[in-house]
Coordinates of C-alpha atoms in Angstrom, one line a residue:
X1 CA 7.7 6.7 16.5
X2 CA 5.5 9.7 16.9
X3 CA 2.5 10.6 14.8
X4 CA 0.8 14.0 14.7
X5 CA -2.5 15.0 13.0
X6 CA -1.8 18.4 11.4
X7 CA -5.0 19.0 9.5
X8 CA -8.5 17.4 9.7
X9 CA -11.3 18.0 7.3
X10 CA -14.2 20.0 8.7
X11 CA -17.9 19.5 8.1
X12 CA -18.1 15.9 9.1
X13 CA -15.3 14.8 6.7
X14 CA -12.8 12.2 8.0
X15 CA -9.9 12.8 5.7
X16 CA -6.8 14.1 7.5
X17 CA -3.2 15.1 7.0
X18 CA -0.5 14.2 9.4
X19 CA 3.2 13.9 10.1
X20 CA 5.1 10.6 11.0
X21 CA 8.3 11.1 12.9
X22 CA 10.7 8.1 13.1
X23 CA 14.2 8.4 14.6
X24 CA 16.1 6.9 11.7
X25 CA 14.6 9.4 9.2
X26 CA 15.8 13.0 9.6
X27 CA 12.7 14.4 7.9
X28 CA 9.1 13.7 8.9
X29 CA 6.9 11.8 6.5
X30 CA 3.7 13.6 5.6
X31 CA 0.5 11.5 5.4
X32 CA -1.6 10.3 3.7
X33 CA 1.3 8.5 2.1
X34 CA 2.1 5.3 0.1
X35 CA 4.2 2.5 1.5
X36 CA 6.5 1.3 -1.3
X37 CA 6.0 -2.4 -1.9
X38 CA 9.2 -4.5 -1.6
X39 CA 10.5 -8.0 -1.9
X40 CA 12.8 -8.8 1.0
X41 CA 13.1 -5.0 1.7
X42 CA 13.7 -3.6 -1.7
X43 CA 11.3 -2.5 -4.5
X44 CA 11.3 -5.2 -7.2
X45 CA 12.9 -3.2 -10.0
X46 CA 14.6 -0.3 -8.2
X47 CA 18.0 -0.8 -6.7
X48 CA 19.2 1.1 -3.6
X49 CA 21.2 3.6 -5.6
X50 CA 18.1 4.4 -7.7
X51 CA 16.0 5.1 -4.6
X52 CA 17.7 8.5 -4.4
X53 CA 16.0 9.5 -7.8
X54 CA 12.5 9.2 -6.2
X55 CA 10.8 12.0 -4.2
X56 CA 12.2 12.3 -0.7
X57 CA 11.3 11.7 2.1
X58 CA 8.2 9.8 0.8
X59 CA 10.3 7.1 -1.0
X60 CA 11.9 6.2 2.3
X61 CA 8.7 4.6 3.6
X62 CA 9.0 0.8 2.7
X63 CA 6.7 -2.1 3.4
X64 CA 8.3 -5.5 4.1
X65 CA 6.6 -8.8 4.8
X66 CA 8.4 -10.9 7.4
X67 CA 7.1 -14.0 5.5
X68 CA 9.5 -13.3 2.7
X69 CA 12.2 -14.4 5.1
X70 CA 10.7 -17.7 6.1
X71 CA 13.3 -19.7 4.0
X72 CA 16.4 -17.6 4.0
X73 CA 18.3 -15.8 5.4
X74 CA 17.3 -17.2 8.8
X75 CA 16.2 -15.0 11.7
X76 CA 19.5 -15.7 13.5
X77 CA 21.6 -14.6 10.5
X78 CA 19.6 -11.4 10.1
X79 CA 19.8 -10.7 13.8
X80 CA 23.6 -11.2 13.7
X81 CA 23.9 -8.8 10.8
X82 CA 21.9 -6.2 12.8
X83 CA 18.5 -6.2 11.2
X84 CA 17.0 -4.9 8.0
X85 CA 18.6 -1.5 8.0
X86 CA 22.2 -2.8 8.3
X87 CA 21.6 -5.8 6.0
X88 CA 20.3 -3.6 3.1
X89 CA 22.4 -0.5 3.9
X90 CA 19.3 1.7 4.1
X91 CA 19.9 3.4 7.4
X92 CA 17.5 6.3 6.8
X93 CA 14.6 4.3 5.5
X94 CA 11.5 3.5 7.5
X95 CA 10.5 -0.2 7.4
X96 CA 6.9 -1.1 8.2
X97 CA 6.4 -4.9 8.6
X98 CA 3.0 -6.5 8.0
X99 CA 2.5 -10.2 7.3
X100 CA 0.2 -9.8 4.2
X101 CA 1.7 -9.2 0.8
X102 CA -0.5 -9.3 -2.3
X103 CA 2.3 -10.8 -4.5
X104 CA 3.9 -13.6 -2.5
X105 CA 2.1 -14.1 0.8
X106 CA -1.6 -14.2 0.3
X107 CA -3.8 -14.9 3.3
X108 CA -5.5 -18.3 3.1
X109 CA -8.5 -18.3 5.4
X110 CA -9.3 -22.0 4.9
X111 CA -5.9 -23.1 6.1
X112 CA -6.0 -20.9 9.2
X113 CA -6.6 -22.4 12.6
X114 CA -6.4 -21.4 16.3
X115 CA -2.7 -21.8 16.3
X116 CA -2.0 -19.1 13.7
X117 CA -2.8 -17.6 10.2
X118 CA -2.1 -19.5 7.0
X119 CA -0.5 -17.9 3.9
X120 CA 0.0 -19.1 0.3
X121 CA 3.7 -18.5 -0.5
X122 CA 6.1 -19.5 -3.3
X123 CA 7.2 -22.3 -1.0
X124 CA 3.7 -23.6 -0.5
X125 CA 1.1 -23.0 2.2
X126 CA 2.6 -21.9 5.5
X127 CA 1.1 -21.7 9.0
X128 CA 2.7 -18.9 11.1
X129 CA 2.4 -19.0 14.9
X130 CA 2.8 -15.9 17.0
X131 CA 6.1 -17.1 18.5
X132 CA 7.6 -17.8 15.1
X133 CA 6.3 -14.4 13.8
X134 CA 7.8 -12.5 16.8
X135 CA 11.2 -14.2 16.2
X136 CA 11.2 -12.8 12.7
X137 CA 10.2 -9.3 14.0
X138 CA 12.9 -9.4 16.6
X139 CA 15.5 -10.2 14.0
X140 CA 14.3 -7.8 11.3
X141 CA 14.0 -4.8 13.7
X142 CA 11.5 -2.9 11.6
X143 CA 10.5 0.6 12.7
X144 CA 6.8 -0.4 12.9
X145 CA 5.2 -3.8 12.7
X146 CA 1.6 -5.2 12.5
X147 CA 0.4 -8.1 14.5
X148 CA -0.9 -11.3 13.0
X149 CA -4.4 -11.3 11.7
X150 CA -7.0 -13.8 10.5
X151 CA -8.1 -12.2 7.3
X152 CA -11.2 -13.6 5.6
X153 CA -12.9 -12.9 2.3
X154 CA -16.1 -11.0 2.0
X155 CA -18.3 -14.1 1.4
X156 CA -17.7 -16.0 4.6
X157 CA -20.4 -16.5 7.2
X158 CA -21.1 -14.3 10.2
X159 CA -19.8 -17.1 12.5
X160 CA -16.5 -17.1 10.6
X161 CA -16.2 -13.4 10.8
X162 CA -16.6 -13.6 14.6
X163 CA -14.0 -16.3 14.8
X164 CA -11.6 -14.2 12.8
X165 CA -11.9 -11.3 15.2
X166 CA -11.5 -13.5 18.3
X167 CA -8.4 -15.1 16.8
X168 CA -6.9 -11.8 15.8
X169 CA -7.4 -10.3 19.2
X170 CA -5.8 -13.4 20.9
X171 CA -2.8 -13.3 18.5
X172 CA -2.4 -9.6 19.2
X173 CA -2.2 -10.3 22.9
X174 CA 0.3 -13.1 22.3
X175 CA 2.5 -10.8 20.1
X176 CA 2.4 -8.1 22.7
X177 CA 3.4 -10.5 25.5
X178 CA 6.5 -11.5 23.4
X179 CA 7.3 -7.9 22.4
X180 CA 10.4 -6.6 24.3
X181 CA 9.3 -3.0 23.6
X182 CA 5.8 -3.5 25.0
X183 CA 3.9 -2.3 22.0
X184 CA 5.9 0.9 21.4
X185 CA 6.2 0.2 17.7
X186 CA 3.2 -2.1 17.3
X187 CA 0.2 -1.7 14.9
X188 CA -2.7 -3.7 16.2
X189 CA -4.5 -5.7 13.5
X190 CA -8.2 -5.0 12.8
X191 CA -10.3 -7.4 10.8
X192 CA -14.0 -8.4 10.6
X193 CA -14.6 -9.2 7.0
X194 CA -17.8 -7.7 5.5
X195 CA -19.6 -7.5 8.8
X196 CA -19.9 -3.9 10.1
X197 CA -20.6 -5.0 13.7
X198 CA -17.5 -7.3 13.8
X199 CA -15.4 -4.5 12.4
X200 CA -16.7 -2.2 15.1
X201 CA -16.0 -4.8 17.8
X202 CA -12.5 -5.5 16.6
X203 CA -11.6 -1.8 16.4
X204 CA -12.9 -1.1 19.8
X205 CA -11.1 -4.0 21.4
X206 CA -7.8 -3.3 19.7
X207 CA -8.0 0.4 20.6
X208 CA -8.0 -0.7 24.3
X209 CA -4.6 -2.5 23.9
X210 CA -1.2 -0.8 24.3
X211 CA -0.4 -0.2 20.6
X212 CA 1.1 2.7 18.8
X213 CA -1.3 2.5 15.8
X214 CA -3.5 0.3 13.8
X215 CA -3.2 -2.0 10.8
X216 CA -6.5 -2.5 9.0
X217 CA -6.6 -5.9 7.2
X218 CA -9.2 -7.9 5.3
X219 CA -9.8 -5.4 2.5
X220 CA -9.4 -6.2 -1.2
X221 CA -10.7 -9.7 -0.6
X222 CA -14.0 -9.5 -2.5
X223 CA -16.0 -6.6 -1.0
X224 CA -17.6 -4.2 -3.4
X225 CA -16.8 -0.6 -3.9
X226 CA -20.3 0.4 -2.6
X227 CA -20.1 -1.5 0.7
X228 CA -16.5 -0.5 1.5
X229 CA -17.1 3.0 2.9
X230 CA -19.5 1.7 5.6
X231 CA -16.9 -0.9 6.6
X232 CA -14.1 1.7 6.7
X233 CA -16.1 4.1 8.7
X234 CA -17.1 1.4 11.2
X235 CA -13.4 0.9 11.9
X236 CA -12.2 4.5 12.0
X237 CA -15.1 5.6 14.2
X238 CA -13.8 3.3 17.0
X239 CA -10.2 4.4 16.8
X240 CA -8.5 7.3 18.7
X241 CA -7.8 10.3 16.5
X242 CA -4.1 10.7 17.5
X243 CA -2.8 7.3 16.4
X244 CA -1.6 6.1 13.0
X245 CA -3.8 4.1 10.7
X246 CA -2.5 1.8 8.0
X247 CA -4.4 -0.3 5.5
X248 CA -3.8 -3.2 3.1
X249 CA -5.7 -4.1 0.0
X250 CA -6.7 -0.6 -1.3
X251 CA -4.6 -0.3 -4.5
X252 CA -6.4 1.6 -7.3
X253 CA -6.5 5.4 -7.1
X254 CA -10.2 5.4 -6.5
X255 CA -9.8 2.9 -3.7
X256 CA -7.1 5.0 -2.1
X257 CA -9.4 8.0 -2.2
X258 CA -12.1 5.9 -0.4
X259 CA -9.5 5.1 2.3
X260 CA -8.4 8.7 2.7
X261 CA -12.0 9.8 2.9
X262 CA -12.4 7.4 5.9
X263 CA -9.3 8.8 7.7
X264 CA -6.6 6.3 6.7
X265 CA -2.9 7.5 6.8
X266 CA -0.7 4.8 5.2
X267 CA -1.5 2.7 2.2
X268 CA 0.3 -0.6 1.6
X269 CA -0.1 -1.4 -2.1
X270 CA 1.3 -3.6 -4.9
X271 CA -0.4 -1.5 -7.6
X272 CA 2.9 -0.1 -8.9
X273 CA 4.4 -3.5 -9.2
X274 CA 1.5 -4.9 -11.2
X275 CA 1.4 -1.9 -13.5
X276 CA 5.1 -2.1 -14.2
X277 CA 5.0 -5.8 -14.8
X278 CA 2.3 -5.3 -17.4
X279 CA 4.1 -2.6 -19.3
X280 CA 1.7 0.2 -18.1
X281 CA 2.6 3.8 -17.2
X282 CA 0.6 6.1 -15.0
X283 CA -0.5 9.3 -16.9
X284 CA -3.5 10.8 -15.2
X285 CA -3.3 14.5 -14.4
X286 CA -2.6 15.5 -10.8
X287 CA -4.0 19.1 -10.9
X288 CA -7.6 17.8 -10.8
X289 CA -8.9 20.6 -8.6
X290 CA -7.7 23.2 -11.1
X291 CA -9.3 21.4 -14.1
X292 CA -13.0 21.3 -15.0
X293 CA -12.9 17.5 -15.2
X294 CA -10.4 14.7 -15.4
X295 CA -10.3 14.3 -19.2
X296 CA -10.3 10.8 -20.6
X297 CA -9.3 9.7 -24.1
X298 CA -10.5 6.3 -25.4
X299 CA -8.2 4.3 -27.6
X300 CA -7.7 0.7 -28.7
X301 CA -4.3 0.4 -27.0
X302 CA -5.4 -1.1 -23.7
X303 CA -5.3 2.4 -22.1
X304 CA -7.8 4.2 -19.8
X305 CA -7.9 7.6 -18.2
X306 CA -5.3 6.7 -15.6
X307 CA -2.6 4.8 -17.6
X308 CA -1.2 3.8 -21.0
X309 CA 0.0 0.5 -22.3
X310 CA 3.5 1.1 -23.6
X311 CA 3.6 -2.3 -25.3
X312 CA 1.2 -1.0 -27.9
X313 CA 2.5 -0.4 -31.4
X314 CA 1.1 3.1 -31.5
X315 CA 4.0 4.2 -29.2
X316 CA 6.7 2.6 -31.5
X317 CA 7.6 6.0 -33.0
X318 CA 6.4 8.3 -30.2
X319 CA 9.3 10.5 -29.2
X320 CA 7.6 12.3 -26.3
X321 CA 8.1 11.4 -22.6
X322 CA 5.6 9.4 -20.8
X323 CA 4.1 12.5 -19.2
X324 CA 5.0 16.0 -20.3
X325 CA 6.6 18.1 -17.5
X326 CA 7.2 15.1 -15.3
X327 CA 10.4 15.5 -13.3
X328 CA 11.2 11.8 -12.9
X329 CA 14.4 10.3 -14.2
X330 CA 12.6 8.3 -16.9
X331 CA 10.6 11.2 -18.4
X332 CA 13.6 13.5 -18.3
X333 CA 15.8 11.2 -20.2
X334 CA 13.8 8.7 -22.2
X335 CA 10.8 8.5 -24.6
X336 CA 7.8 6.3 -25.0
X337 CA 9.3 4.8 -28.2
X338 CA 12.5 3.7 -26.3
X339 CA 10.5 2.1 -23.5
X340 CA 8.2 0.4 -26.1
X341 CA 11.4 -1.0 -27.7
X342 CA 12.8 -2.3 -24.4
X343 CA 9.5 -4.0 -23.5
X344 CA 9.2 -5.7 -26.9
X345 CA 12.7 -7.1 -26.7
X346 CA 12.2 -8.2 -23.1
X347 CA 14.9 -6.0 -21.7
X348 CA 14.8 -5.6 -17.9
X349 CA 15.7 -1.9 -18.2
X350 CA 12.1 -1.4 -19.3
X351 CA 10.7 -2.4 -15.9
X352 CA 13.3 -0.3 -14.1
X353 CA 12.4 2.8 -16.0
X354 CA 8.7 2.1 -15.7
X355 CA 8.9 1.5 -11.9
X356 CA 10.8 4.8 -11.5
X357 CA 8.1 6.7 -13.3
X358 CA 5.1 4.9 -11.8
X359 CA 6.4 5.3 -8.3
X360 CA 7.2 9.0 -8.9
X361 CA 3.7 9.6 -10.3
X362 CA 1.9 7.7 -7.6
X363 CA 3.8 9.5 -4.9
X364 CA 2.8 12.8 -6.6
X365 CA -0.8 11.6 -6.5
X366 CA -0.6 11.3 -2.7
X367 CA 1.1 14.7 -2.6
X368 CA -1.9 16.2 -4.5
X369 CA -4.2 14.5 -2.0
X370 CA -2.4 16.1 0.9
X371 CA -2.5 19.5 -0.8
X372 CA -6.2 19.1 -1.3
X373 CA -6.8 18.2 2.4
X374 CA -4.7 21.1 3.6
X375 CA -6.6 23.5 1.3
X376 CA -10.0 22.2 2.4
X377 CA -10.7 20.8 -1.1
X378 CA -10.4 17.1 -0.7
X379 CA -14.1 16.4 -1.3
X380 CA -13.8 18.4 -4.6
X381 CA -10.7 16.5 -5.5
X382 CA -12.4 13.1 -4.8
X383 CA -15.5 14.1 -6.7
X384 CA -13.7 15.2 -9.8
X385 CA -11.4 12.2 -9.9
X386 CA -14.4 9.9 -9.8
X387 CA -16.3 12.0 -12.4
X388 CA -13.4 11.3 -14.7
X389 CA -13.5 7.6 -14.1
X390 CA -17.2 7.5 -14.6
X391 CA -16.9 9.5 -17.8
X392 CA -14.4 7.0 -19.1
X393 CA -16.5 3.9 -18.2
X394 CA -19.6 5.5 -19.8
X395 CA -17.7 6.3 -23.0
X396 CA -16.2 2.8 -23.1
X397 CA -19.6 1.1 -22.8
X398 CA -21.0 3.4 -25.5
X399 CA -18.2 2.4 -27.9
X400 CA -18.4 -1.3 -27.3

């Protein structure tokens, strides 16, 4: 793996564009970029043959949680097959393994102890020790993997924050000691809860280890939008500029923009999954810099200025695509009325078509972010997107 920063914002800004080179992928992945959420290596509603309909090469960047393989198939079976790439037949995809997954493996701070972190899974609460975790990493053979972390919610005590950092650093050393490649593909975990000083300490300590990049955990666990920038900046200020930075827990578009503004490169998110499951489709404009403001339209259909609820009866006879001029397979071939029908008769094709569109649209959002950074207009892009969100919230309060 090789990562190169190609453009950094001037004037004190931290946002940056880069390129990620991984041997199995013939084309470099431009960052900031989205890691597609998967269950056992595949997006929930998109089969391997449909991955080709998504923008390339961005759609080849897949997040996988080793905890999904706690029950079956066993690490030995996966190792005998040849790892994730051979098992799934996705030889040109880049798999990034991190233990946390916001759908099926939620961090459980109360069940964590000095032996390892605890997670809530469909099979119950599981304690994962470094040796067990590294056995899974060795069998899966991901392109990049994050070490174990003791993630804690924002409301824990200062003492608990310090303990979480101490444990995370110890587990990182344990994982590196068991790594046959000596950290060549390792993302060191950084935690610290809502404590700026512990975040700084953890980032500084991890940066001293032999790792290829950094995985920033502990976000999306109760911290407020207002306090998040200081926490993010406390982390990125202590990290070397030339190494990759990945984060979990920032899912909404405005949260992603906060992460980009702090200098994050990869975003692991289950946002698309939750949208698709709820029958929502992303519709917000992507040419925000060229517009005066991100326009919002209030309705009583459960929509806001970023998405629409296609279960609503107002779309029953709507023969337009989800988004005009969208080049995704769904918008090129189907209408809002058809997807509304599929949703209301509980046909799984609805989720397939929605996930194709939502993934396509969210990847295009990241493309717009990269374009804004390269053009020196990221601050304007960020400002106008947030103005649109505030305009919607203000209007919604006024109508309530």
